[in-house]
XYZ file of C-alpha atoms in Angstrom:
671
model
C 0.000 0.000 0.000
C 1.328 3.488 -0.774
C -0.270 5.364 2.077
C -1.591 5.163 5.579
C -4.618 7.326 6.203
C -5.259 8.645 9.692
C -8.501 10.088 11.049
C -7.636 12.680 13.694
C -9.436 15.472 15.495
C -6.853 18.114 14.615
C -4.457 18.487 11.739
C -1.041 17.045 12.485
C 2.259 17.784 10.818
C 4.752 14.901 10.958
C 8.259 16.053 11.826
C 10.048 14.663 8.807
C 7.776 13.644 5.991
C 5.904 10.411 5.684
C 7.619 7.960 7.997
C 5.290 6.045 10.249
C 5.976 7.670 13.577
C 5.831 5.183 16.439
C 8.947 6.214 18.389
C 11.026 9.417 18.529
C 13.948 7.570 16.913
C 12.024 7.545 13.647
C 12.693 11.274 13.341
C 16.040 10.388 11.766
C 14.422 9.266 8.506
C 16.888 11.009 6.251
C 14.533 13.768 5.094
C 15.836 17.254 6.003
C 13.637 19.029 8.570
C 13.340 22.091 6.415
C 11.908 20.113 3.489
C 8.374 20.133 4.778
C 8.329 22.558 7.654
C 4.944 24.180 8.222
C 4.880 27.515 6.346
C 4.368 30.586 8.501
C 1.090 31.901 7.137
C -2.219 33.017 8.576
C -4.091 31.491 5.628
C -4.161 27.760 5.035
C -5.433 25.791 2.055
C -5.688 22.209 0.782
C -2.908 23.036 -1.666
C -0.540 23.882 1.186
C -1.390 20.588 2.891
C -0.677 18.765 -0.351
C 2.756 20.390 -0.480
C 3.417 19.701 3.193
C 2.682 16.000 2.905
C 4.159 15.715 -0.627
C 0.964 14.096 -1.838
C 1.676 15.024 -5.459
C 5.088 13.373 -5.066
C 4.110 9.928 -3.790
C 0.393 9.916 -4.593
C 0.082 11.158 -8.180
C -1.951 10.436 -10.160
C -4.168 8.499 -7.733
C -4.354 10.632 -4.563
C -5.142 14.306 -4.107
C -6.596 16.767 -1.585
C -10.054 17.976 -2.539
C -11.599 21.387 -1.870
C -13.198 20.100 1.350
C -9.779 19.285 2.783
C -10.261 15.517 2.469
C -8.084 12.971 0.677
C -9.650 11.884 -2.591
C -8.794 8.852 -4.691
C -8.617 9.235 -8.460
C -9.384 5.653 -9.523
C -8.556 6.088 -13.207
C -5.406 8.119 -12.682
C -5.056 11.083 -15.017
C -8.211 9.998 -16.851
C -10.356 10.432 -13.732
C -13.143 12.953 -14.184
C -13.982 15.306 -11.277
C -17.222 13.492 -10.457
C -15.370 10.154 -10.355
C -13.097 11.102 -7.447
C -13.728 9.135 -4.245
C -13.631 10.991 -0.912
C -11.937 8.717 1.618
C -13.748 10.295 4.557
C -17.061 9.348 3.000
C -15.810 5.811 2.491
C -14.916 5.615 6.182
C -18.293 6.991 7.182
C -20.086 4.407 5.045
C -17.972 1.615 6.465
C -18.143 2.608 10.132
C -21.674 3.983 10.511
C -24.157 1.613 12.201
C -26.176 -0.656 9.949
C -29.439 0.949 11.103
C -28.063 4.278 9.874
C -27.216 2.952 6.426
C -23.610 2.056 7.195
C -21.831 -1.286 7.251
C -21.055 -1.374 10.963
C -17.339 -2.096 10.432
C -14.690 -1.248 12.984
C -11.422 0.486 12.139
C -8.603 -0.073 11.250
C -9.736 -0.617 7.709
C -7.951 -1.672 4.517
C -9.630 -0.196 1.495
C -8.831 -1.598 -1.956
C -9.533 0.102 -5.244
C -9.717 -2.339 -8.199
C -10.020 0.501 -10.657
C -6.581 1.717 -9.632
C -5.299 -1.827 -10.112
C -6.729 -1.882 -13.636
C -5.177 1.486 -14.400
C -1.776 0.316 -13.177
C -1.897 -2.710 -15.484
C -2.975 -0.582 -18.431
C -0.287 2.020 -17.719
C 2.475 -0.606 -17.498
C 1.367 -2.278 -20.728
C 0.986 1.073 -22.487
C 4.499 2.156 -21.478
C 6.065 -0.993 -22.915
C 3.876 -0.925 -26.024
C 5.048 2.626 -26.726
C 8.701 1.677 -26.132
C 8.408 -1.363 -28.420
C 6.868 0.744 -31.189
C 9.207 3.716 -30.876
C 12.347 1.542 -30.713
C 11.350 -0.670 -33.635
C 11.473 -3.710 -31.365
C 10.430 -6.860 -33.218
C 8.743 -8.703 -30.349
C 6.244 -7.759 -27.681
C 5.949 -7.291 -23.924
C 3.770 -9.361 -21.625
C 3.770 -8.930 -17.872
C 3.702 -11.444 -15.065
C 2.308 -10.657 -11.621
C 4.252 -12.220 -8.706
C 1.452 -13.324 -6.402
C 3.687 -13.095 -3.310
C 3.224 -9.318 -3.445
C -0.424 -9.783 -2.519
C -2.068 -13.205 -2.641
C -5.522 -11.892 -1.780
C -8.074 -13.768 -3.864
C -9.771 -10.707 -5.301
C -6.494 -8.978 -6.130
C -5.238 -11.988 -8.088
C -8.562 -12.563 -9.818
C -8.779 -8.887 -10.790
C -5.264 -8.906 -12.248
C -6.033 -11.996 -14.327
C -9.320 -10.467 -15.517
C -7.912 -7.021 -16.281
C -4.768 -8.482 -17.871
C -6.382 -11.046 -20.168
C -6.222 -8.735 -23.173
C -2.527 -8.081 -22.475
C -1.512 -11.781 -22.180
C -0.764 -11.051 -18.542
C 0.375 -14.044 -16.481
C 1.244 -14.997 -12.917
C 4.425 -15.970 -11.063
C 4.497 -18.476 -8.222
C 7.222 -19.131 -5.669
C 5.732 -21.996 -3.646
C 3.299 -24.883 -4.019
C 0.213 -23.083 -2.681
C 1.020 -20.083 -4.872
C 1.288 -22.456 -7.829
C -2.109 -23.966 -7.059
C -3.528 -20.466 -6.758
C -1.982 -19.413 -10.074
C -3.133 -22.553 -11.903
C -6.709 -22.084 -10.748
C -6.752 -18.370 -11.574
C -5.169 -18.675 -15.025
C -7.838 -21.148 -16.105
C -9.882 -17.968 -16.619
C -7.059 -15.910 -18.089
C -5.239 -15.547 -21.382
C -4.041 -18.807 -22.941
C -0.800 -16.994 -23.801
C -0.268 -15.701 -20.264
C 2.842 -17.179 -18.672
C 2.785 -19.202 -15.472
C 6.336 -18.675 -14.214
C 7.397 -21.173 -11.539
C 10.154 -19.647 -9.410
C 11.503 -20.551 -5.984
C 13.201 -23.663 -4.650
C 11.478 -26.806 -5.866
C 10.965 -30.372 -4.738
C 9.507 -33.265 -6.716
C 5.915 -32.349 -5.879
C 6.369 -28.748 -6.986
C 7.851 -29.853 -10.312
C 5.161 -32.499 -10.797
C 2.474 -29.897 -10.172
C 4.066 -27.511 -12.684
C 4.092 -30.289 -15.297
C 0.442 -31.019 -14.560
C -0.195 -27.332 -15.346
C 1.376 -27.849 -18.779
C -0.808 -30.896 -19.268
C -3.769 -28.619 -18.547
C -2.650 -26.374 -21.428
C -1.410 -23.611 -19.132
C 1.654 -21.766 -20.491
C 3.954 -22.956 -17.711
C 7.698 -22.322 -17.399
C 9.783 -24.078 -14.740
C 12.605 -21.693 -13.823
C 15.688 -23.417 -12.397
C 16.859 -21.709 -9.215
C 19.303 -24.498 -8.324
C 21.321 -26.709 -10.631
C 20.064 -29.942 -9.031
C 16.466 -29.095 -9.928
C 17.250 -29.983 -13.534
C 17.626 -33.690 -12.750
C 14.166 -33.733 -11.200
C 12.655 -31.894 -14.165
C 14.177 -34.312 -16.682
C 13.242 -37.414 -14.674
C 9.664 -36.451 -13.797
C 8.829 -35.000 -17.223
C 9.842 -38.269 -18.867
C 7.759 -40.324 -16.468
C 4.783 -38.048 -17.002
C 5.360 -37.853 -20.780
C 5.218 -34.058 -20.676
C 7.636 -31.844 -22.577
C 8.587 -29.080 -20.148
C 9.360 -25.475 -20.946
C 12.406 -24.600 -18.875
C 13.818 -21.293 -17.792
C 16.855 -20.521 -15.703
C 17.660 -17.725 -13.331
C 21.067 -16.182 -13.867
C 23.192 -14.594 -11.161
C 24.339 -11.406 -12.807
C 27.485 -9.501 -11.922
C 25.399 -6.330 -11.834
C 24.461 -5.659 -8.214
C 21.901 -3.356 -6.710
C 23.712 -1.938 -3.680
C 20.656 -0.335 -2.102
C 18.510 -1.468 0.799
C 16.521 -3.915 -1.345
C 19.402 -5.330 -3.392
C 20.540 -8.105 -1.056
C 19.264 -10.890 -3.347
C 21.170 -9.588 -6.382
C 24.735 -10.058 -7.564
C 26.991 -13.108 -7.685
C 26.448 -13.920 -4.011
C 22.651 -13.826 -4.135
C 20.961 -16.980 -2.854
C 18.842 -17.459 -5.976
C 19.980 -18.391 -9.454
C 22.843 -20.007 -11.329
C 26.406 -18.870 -11.966
C 27.805 -18.859 -15.488
C 29.580 -22.158 -14.773
C 26.330 -23.739 -13.609
C 24.490 -22.356 -16.639
C 26.981 -24.051 -18.955
C 26.534 -27.344 -17.102
C 22.750 -27.047 -17.412
C 23.059 -26.414 -21.160
C 25.384 -29.393 -21.525
C 23.055 -31.720 -19.612
C 20.010 -30.594 -21.569
C 21.879 -31.162 -24.832
C 22.921 -34.654 -23.741
C 19.293 -35.385 -22.832
C 18.007 -34.125 -26.169
C 16.056 -31.359 -24.415
C 18.019 -28.195 -25.224
C 15.048 -26.906 -27.202
C 13.069 -26.915 -23.915
C 15.261 -24.123 -22.536
C 13.304 -21.046 -23.608
C 13.429 -18.392 -20.864
C 16.162 -16.439 -19.110
C 15.207 -14.893 -15.793
C 17.165 -12.498 -13.578
C 16.493 -10.053 -10.774
C 18.631 -6.990 -10.142
C 16.819 -6.269 -6.883
C 13.633 -4.607 -5.710
C 13.200 -0.840 -5.922
C 15.875 -0.233 -8.579
C 16.827 3.432 -7.977
C 18.012 4.532 -11.430
C 17.730 3.704 -15.115
C 21.527 3.599 -15.328
C 21.631 0.572 -13.032
C 18.663 -0.932 -14.862
C 20.336 -0.570 -18.276
C 23.544 -2.105 -16.963
C 21.780 -5.169 -15.567
C 19.441 -5.706 -18.527
C 22.363 -5.314 -20.942
C 24.351 -7.987 -19.090
C 21.356 -10.321 -19.097
C 20.814 -9.759 -22.822
C 24.403 -10.875 -23.388
C 23.695 -14.091 -21.466
C 20.504 -14.573 -23.484
C 22.396 -14.163 -26.755
C 25.010 -16.681 -25.645
C 22.304 -19.218 -24.838
C 20.939 -18.734 -28.356
C 24.437 -19.308 -29.756
C 24.726 -22.533 -27.744
C 21.568 -23.875 -29.367
C 18.898 -23.293 -26.731
C 15.361 -22.626 -27.976
C 15.236 -19.191 -26.370
C 12.063 -17.080 -26.657
C 11.637 -15.018 -23.458
C 13.742 -12.711 -21.314
C 12.202 -12.158 -17.870
C 13.692 -9.057 -16.253
C 12.143 -9.873 -12.862
C 10.987 -7.184 -10.473
C 12.587 -3.907 -9.530
C 10.252 -1.285 -10.986
C 10.307 1.136 -8.079
C 7.743 3.213 -6.241
C 8.297 6.734 -4.921
C 7.347 6.343 -1.257
C 8.704 9.650 0.063
C 7.804 11.877 -2.884
C 11.371 13.071 -3.527
C 11.794 11.456 -6.965
C 15.400 10.779 -6.057
C 17.697 7.997 -7.264
C 19.771 8.453 -4.090
C 16.984 7.233 -1.814
C 16.104 3.636 -0.954
C 12.431 4.595 -0.864
C 12.244 6.656 -4.014
C 13.191 6.362 -7.687
C 14.559 8.848 -10.172
C 12.496 7.728 -13.154
C 8.946 7.245 -14.387
C 7.109 4.293 -15.864
C 7.909 5.248 -19.445
C 11.594 5.789 -18.629
C 11.714 2.290 -17.159
C 10.082 0.597 -20.147
C 12.171 2.476 -22.709
C 15.407 1.658 -20.894
C 14.588 -2.064 -20.852
C 13.597 -2.235 -24.515
C 16.615 -0.204 -25.646
C 19.064 -2.349 -23.672
C 17.707 -5.655 -25.021
C 17.436 -4.409 -28.607
C 20.981 -3.009 -28.628
C 22.603 -6.286 -27.558
C 20.427 -8.539 -29.720
C 20.983 -6.407 -32.829
C 24.720 -6.430 -32.269
C 24.689 -10.226 -31.818
C 22.237 -10.722 -34.702
C 19.805 -12.462 -32.345
C 16.039 -12.435 -32.801
C 14.383 -10.079 -30.332
C 12.893 -12.021 -27.401
C 9.513 -11.480 -25.786
C 10.132 -9.218 -22.777
C 8.518 -10.149 -19.470
C 8.630 -8.399 -16.118
C 7.480 -9.311 -12.624
C 6.543 -5.836 -11.424
C 4.654 -6.629 -8.232
C 4.822 -3.546 -6.035
C 4.414 -1.253 -9.037
C 1.127 -2.968 -9.885
C -0.529 -3.308 -6.488
C 0.981 -0.651 -4.205
C -1.278 2.228 -5.137
C -4.539 0.310 -5.084
C -5.004 -0.031 -1.316
C -4.804 2.147 1.771
C -4.867 1.380 5.472
C -7.082 3.763 7.417
C -6.959 4.042 11.188
C -8.138 6.489 13.822
C -6.410 8.512 16.503
C -8.315 7.843 19.696
C -6.484 10.154 22.116
C -3.471 12.417 22.433
C -1.004 13.534 25.070
C 1.641 16.196 25.331
C 4.523 16.655 27.749
C 3.976 19.686 29.977
C 6.333 20.360 32.880
C 5.316 22.080 36.102
C 5.768 25.811 36.538
C 8.519 26.712 39.046
C 8.285 29.738 41.353
C 11.415 31.436 42.679
C 10.830 29.779 46.067
C 10.400 26.343 44.488
C 13.547 26.850 42.443
C 15.524 27.852 45.539
C 14.260 24.783 47.391
C 15.190 22.598 44.450
C 18.757 23.911 44.278
C 19.242 23.520 48.033
C 18.605 19.756 47.844
C 21.109 19.140 45.044
C 24.480 17.590 45.802
C 27.622 19.620 45.187
C 28.222 18.346 41.632
C 24.634 18.983 40.539
C 24.636 22.418 42.191
C 27.824 23.218 40.246
C 26.099 22.226 36.999
C 23.216 24.560 37.856
C 25.588 27.496 38.485
C 27.443 26.790 35.219
C 24.099 26.615 33.418
C 23.059 30.018 34.778
C 26.394 31.590 33.858
C 26.267 30.197 30.296
C 22.739 31.560 29.892
C 23.869 35.057 30.974
C 26.718 34.915 28.432
C 24.325 33.757 25.701
C 26.231 30.502 25.123
C 23.238 28.394 24.149
C 25.076 25.192 23.177
C 26.839 25.247 26.521
C 23.478 25.783 28.228
C 22.112 22.580 26.749
C 25.259 20.692 27.726
C 24.986 21.719 31.384
C 21.213 21.176 31.389
C 21.635 17.586 30.214
C 24.421 17.034 32.727
C 22.287 18.451 35.548
C 19.373 16.236 34.594
C 21.514 13.095 34.618
C 23.013 13.900 38.026
C 19.517 14.396 39.439
C 18.391 11.082 37.994
C 21.368 9.426 39.673
C 20.480 11.098 42.984
C 16.900 9.888 42.654
C 18.040 6.323 41.983
C 20.198 6.514 45.111
C 17.221 7.676 47.167
C 18.688 11.134 47.826
C 16.147 13.111 45.796
C 12.368 12.946 46.043
C 10.016 12.685 43.065
C 8.956 16.341 43.326
C 12.597 17.371 42.902
C 12.962 15.055 39.920
C 9.953 16.728 38.304
C 11.482 20.125 39.095
C 14.658 19.376 37.143
C 12.497 18.482 34.143
C 10.827 21.860 34.463
C 14.213 23.618 34.623
C 15.488 21.861 31.518
C 12.265 22.523 29.606
C 12.430 26.182 30.564
C 16.008 26.387 29.271
C 15.030 24.737 25.977
C 12.167 27.164 25.453
C 14.254 30.182 26.438
C 16.973 29.446 23.869
C 14.534 28.382 21.142
C 15.525 24.713 21.172
C 12.146 23.444 22.300
C 9.930 21.715 19.754
C 6.843 20.453 21.581
C 5.438 17.265 20.110
C 2.014 15.758 20.692
C 1.682 11.977 20.861
C -1.404 10.584 19.141
C -2.520 7.121 20.215
C -3.813 5.295 17.146
C -6.118 2.298 17.023
C -3.676 0.091 15.153
C -1.122 -2.681 15.597
C 2.031 -1.933 13.641
C 3.176 -5.540 14.023
C -0.015 -6.903 12.509
C -0.928 -4.307 9.907
C 2.427 -2.861 8.821
C 4.943 -5.724 9.041
C 7.062 -4.240 6.229
C 7.791 -1.271 8.464
C 9.315 -3.141 11.393
C 10.664 -6.122 9.438
C 12.490 -4.529 6.494
C 12.462 -0.808 7.341
C 9.977 -0.023 4.590
C 8.817 3.577 4.689
C 5.189 4.442 3.962
C 3.668 7.861 3.382
C 1.172 8.825 6.063
C -1.340 11.653 5.995
C -4.561 12.727 7.713
C -7.518 11.996 5.439
C -9.502 15.079 6.486
C -9.174 18.624 7.888
C -6.398 19.325 5.398
C -7.898 22.780 4.843
C -6.891 23.697 8.422
C -3.517 24.973 9.573
C -1.524 22.185 11.298
C -1.386 22.961 15.009
C 1.213 20.520 16.324
C 3.975 18.193 15.362
C 3.018 14.632 16.122
C 4.180 11.161 16.978
C 1.794 8.323 16.187
C 1.910 5.592 18.804
C 0.168 2.271 18.159
C -1.489 -0.097 20.634
C 1.253 -2.699 20.879
C 4.255 -2.782 23.180
C 6.176 -5.480 21.285
C 5.885 -8.957 19.866
C 7.336 -12.410 20.282
C 9.027 -14.725 17.804
C 6.081 -17.004 17.084
C 3.656 -14.084 16.831
C 5.755 -12.439 14.133
C 5.361 -15.324 11.661
C 3.364 -14.407 8.586
C 2.220 -15.889 5.283
C 5.003 -14.632 3.006
C 4.955 -16.749 -0.136
C 1.989 -18.509 1.498
C 4.273 -20.516 3.738
C 2.186 -21.148 6.836
C 3.317 -21.879 10.356
C 5.389 -24.925 11.291
C 4.187 -28.199 12.719
C 4.176 -28.266 16.516
C 5.587 -30.945 18.774
C 5.261 -31.249 22.551
C 8.443 -32.760 23.914
C 8.736 -33.956 27.503
C 11.771 -35.148 29.383
C 11.686 -38.899 30.034
C 13.826 -41.758 31.207
C 14.148 -43.085 27.682
C 17.528 -43.644 26.035
C 17.186 -40.292 24.277
C 15.948 -38.469 27.408
C 12.750 -37.139 25.833
C 9.414 -38.212 24.389
C 7.102 -36.578 21.905
C 3.735 -36.514 23.621
C 1.782 -34.218 21.311
C 1.976 -33.392 17.613
C 0.044 -31.019 15.390
C 0.757 -30.636 11.666
C 1.329 -27.192 10.234
C -1.250 -25.524 7.987
C -1.866 -27.189 4.645
C -1.840 -25.394 1.308
C -5.627 -25.220 1.591
C -5.399 -23.655 5.053
C -3.106 -20.814 3.995
C -5.150 -20.239 0.845
C -8.271 -19.863 2.988
C -6.413 -17.292 5.070
C -6.201 -15.162 1.925
C -9.939 -15.607 1.199
C -9.490 -18.273 -1.480
C -11.785 -21.287 -1.572
C -9.664 -24.430 -2.077
C -12.687 -26.611 -2.770
C -13.790 -24.396 -5.671
C -10.194 -24.111 -6.883
C -9.948 -27.920 -6.946
C -13.181 -28.212 -8.874
C -11.908 -25.672 -11.428
C -8.717 -27.669 -11.970
C -10.627 -30.965 -12.045
C -12.925 -29.671 -14.783
C -9.880 -28.389 -16.658
C -8.385 -31.871 -16.478
C -11.572 -33.440 -17.823
C -11.467 -30.977 -20.705
C -7.834 -31.336 -21.748
C -6.642 -34.749 -20.567
C -8.134 -37.154 -23.103
C -7.025 -40.476 -21.689
C -8.550 -43.389 -19.906
C -10.687 -42.748 -16.846
C -8.048 -44.226 -14.538
C -5.543 -41.499 -15.489
C -8.100 -38.740 -14.898
C -8.915 -40.153 -11.474
C -5.208 -40.348 -10.614
C -4.699 -36.760 -11.713
C -7.683 -35.563 -9.671
C -6.445 -37.424 -6.597
C -2.980 -35.907 -6.999
C -4.396 -32.399 -7.270
C -6.548 -33.019 -4.216
C -3.520 -34.238 -2.248
C -1.550 -31.093 -3.131
C -4.161 -28.948 -1.440
C -3.843 -31.058 1.704
C -0.038 -31.163 1.851
C 2.066 -28.581 3.694
C 3.630 -25.799 1.582
C 7.170 -26.603 2.679
C 9.594 -28.696 0.646
C 9.465 -32.459 1.169
C 12.743 -34.392 1.569
C 13.720 -36.278 -1.589
C 14.106 -39.525 0.339
C 10.413 -39.549 1.217
C 9.175 -39.213 -2.346
C 8.513 -41.722 -5.085
C 6.567 -41.324 -8.302
C 2.895 -42.174 -8.270
C 0.456 -41.008 -10.898
C 1.389 -37.400 -11.675
C 3.202 -36.697 -8.412
C 6.029 -37.843 -6.281
C 4.402 -38.978 -3.049
C 4.701 -41.605 -0.343
C 3.403 -45.001 -1.393
C 3.697 -46.644 1.978
C 3.742 -45.794 5.643
C 1.446 -42.852 4.960
C 0.326 -41.529 8.300
C -2.734 -39.334 8.485
C -2.500 -36.779 11.265
C -5.595 -34.874 12.298
C -5.896 -31.582 14.062
C -4.058 -33.102 16.978
C -2.697 -36.474 18.002
C -1.165 -37.986 21.084
C 1.995 -40.029 20.732
C 2.756 -42.709 23.226
C 5.757 -42.757 25.513
C 7.414 -45.356 23.316
C 7.669 -42.908 20.409
C 11.186 -41.475 20.712
C 12.873 -39.366 18.050
C 16.686 -39.502 17.689
C 17.096 -35.833 16.744
C 18.557 -32.851 18.515
C 17.139 -29.353 18.537
C 19.545 -26.438 18.613
């Protein structure tokens, strides 16, 4: 999501832009204080609020401030007509008003999604590449792929498939449940849309991808590890399916920014040039070199500049051309993700949360880089694919929450008598700091004043901890220091707003990977901001297990209860619960596994024209995939059966919970 909307009872100016403000430490966000200081003016307007919060920087063309001082959404971007703008405050009112008053009776916080924005993003991306292809004389086309890990929500994925059908838009999966999701969704999409299978793969994953090809889905198995090739060759032969294979190359080009850790030679995904040559050799020996048709790479998310983009794409185009020279049946170059979003509104290539280019710049750079290399090598232009996840979905949703209360720090007023009493109770060192503070103030040495004030405060805290200063005196030193700050103009009073939100639950990107999000009040933007603010959520922290999420639709782990015993291994497993199945995690994202299975089953009946026994085996295998865990299965536990590798004996069904007797001991250690 590009923005966090906040309902408050007075306009608030964040200290440094659009960071989510949960602690004072967030003030050091890298945006200069003067950049969006509140202008000194007696007149205020929505336009000034738009400048203050840089809404035109991070929000254009989808977010604006209307004449009422509310945030409006422009669902069709620049093509939005005035009467089509959506006032977010009215949306909140409709959602939160009681049902008997015509509302929906929903409680905040609230995620609001705008499918029209999603459609516009797809159209804009396709239009940018279409223009670049035409203007550069490129002799192939562009077709996008949406990486479902960016947002696996059922309606988001279904909308992308629906809106992208005319563009041959496809999906990318990185795990078995994502693959099941993509297979089911693409049954209603373009027959030319790619189903790109990324991520580490076991036998079941590869079998499932080959089933997708059998169902006439345009599936490409992208090799992330060299050893995956043996599985692809072996299983495809047993299933009598000719695979389409891609490989992910580790480029030398590295994105050195915050989101570039998975790029470069030392990235955990992809193959080195030596491994690529071995893959080509093995495919040639197996008579399957024509199956190698796609080159995939990923420079890193949030690519900051077109210079870096051109460098990486140019290197990849060289690898592509070499694969053509070696005899591979190359058709596609998949440039991965990296199309950046301007989160702070600075339009800067020097920022990890901004980019120094637009959508058209990005598309033109890619097309130019591929065309230049291919023309020089006399190689046929490949179809260009991209996996632009955040660029597609980021703008289409907002999280709206309310400020329920506010506090401000206000020290007590000190009279001359109270001040004298305070000084009398100080120890000699603290009293010396007070005298030095007074002298520095008389001389006008303000930096020295702050130094002695801080030193005085710390000595008083130490006295209090030792029991030599009462709590009234401790409050008095706060008053002294606050008075000094105000007197020398160093005071910047900040109001803390308590918001009805859990950062850990609703904004995991913020605390997990330091992702910055723009934040802005959704109303009263026609009023002059009255205070700088810190937004403080409801939570005080989180624990390891509570932080687990559904990234890539990997659910939680299985759970064992282990007790100490007198057994040879000193423990016994007395309780075991399996982790969530693929169906479970799909349900968590509002998908309906039963309907998905029926869709795939009907697809099988339509395209697999073999004996009834094969269709039944295929249906059973699909059904089992929904009930298996998303995590990789050890190779030793798999053997081929029907269309999958699965256990053919000693299959143990485990329900929601099971008790294991004392005799069940496991010879493993846990670090």
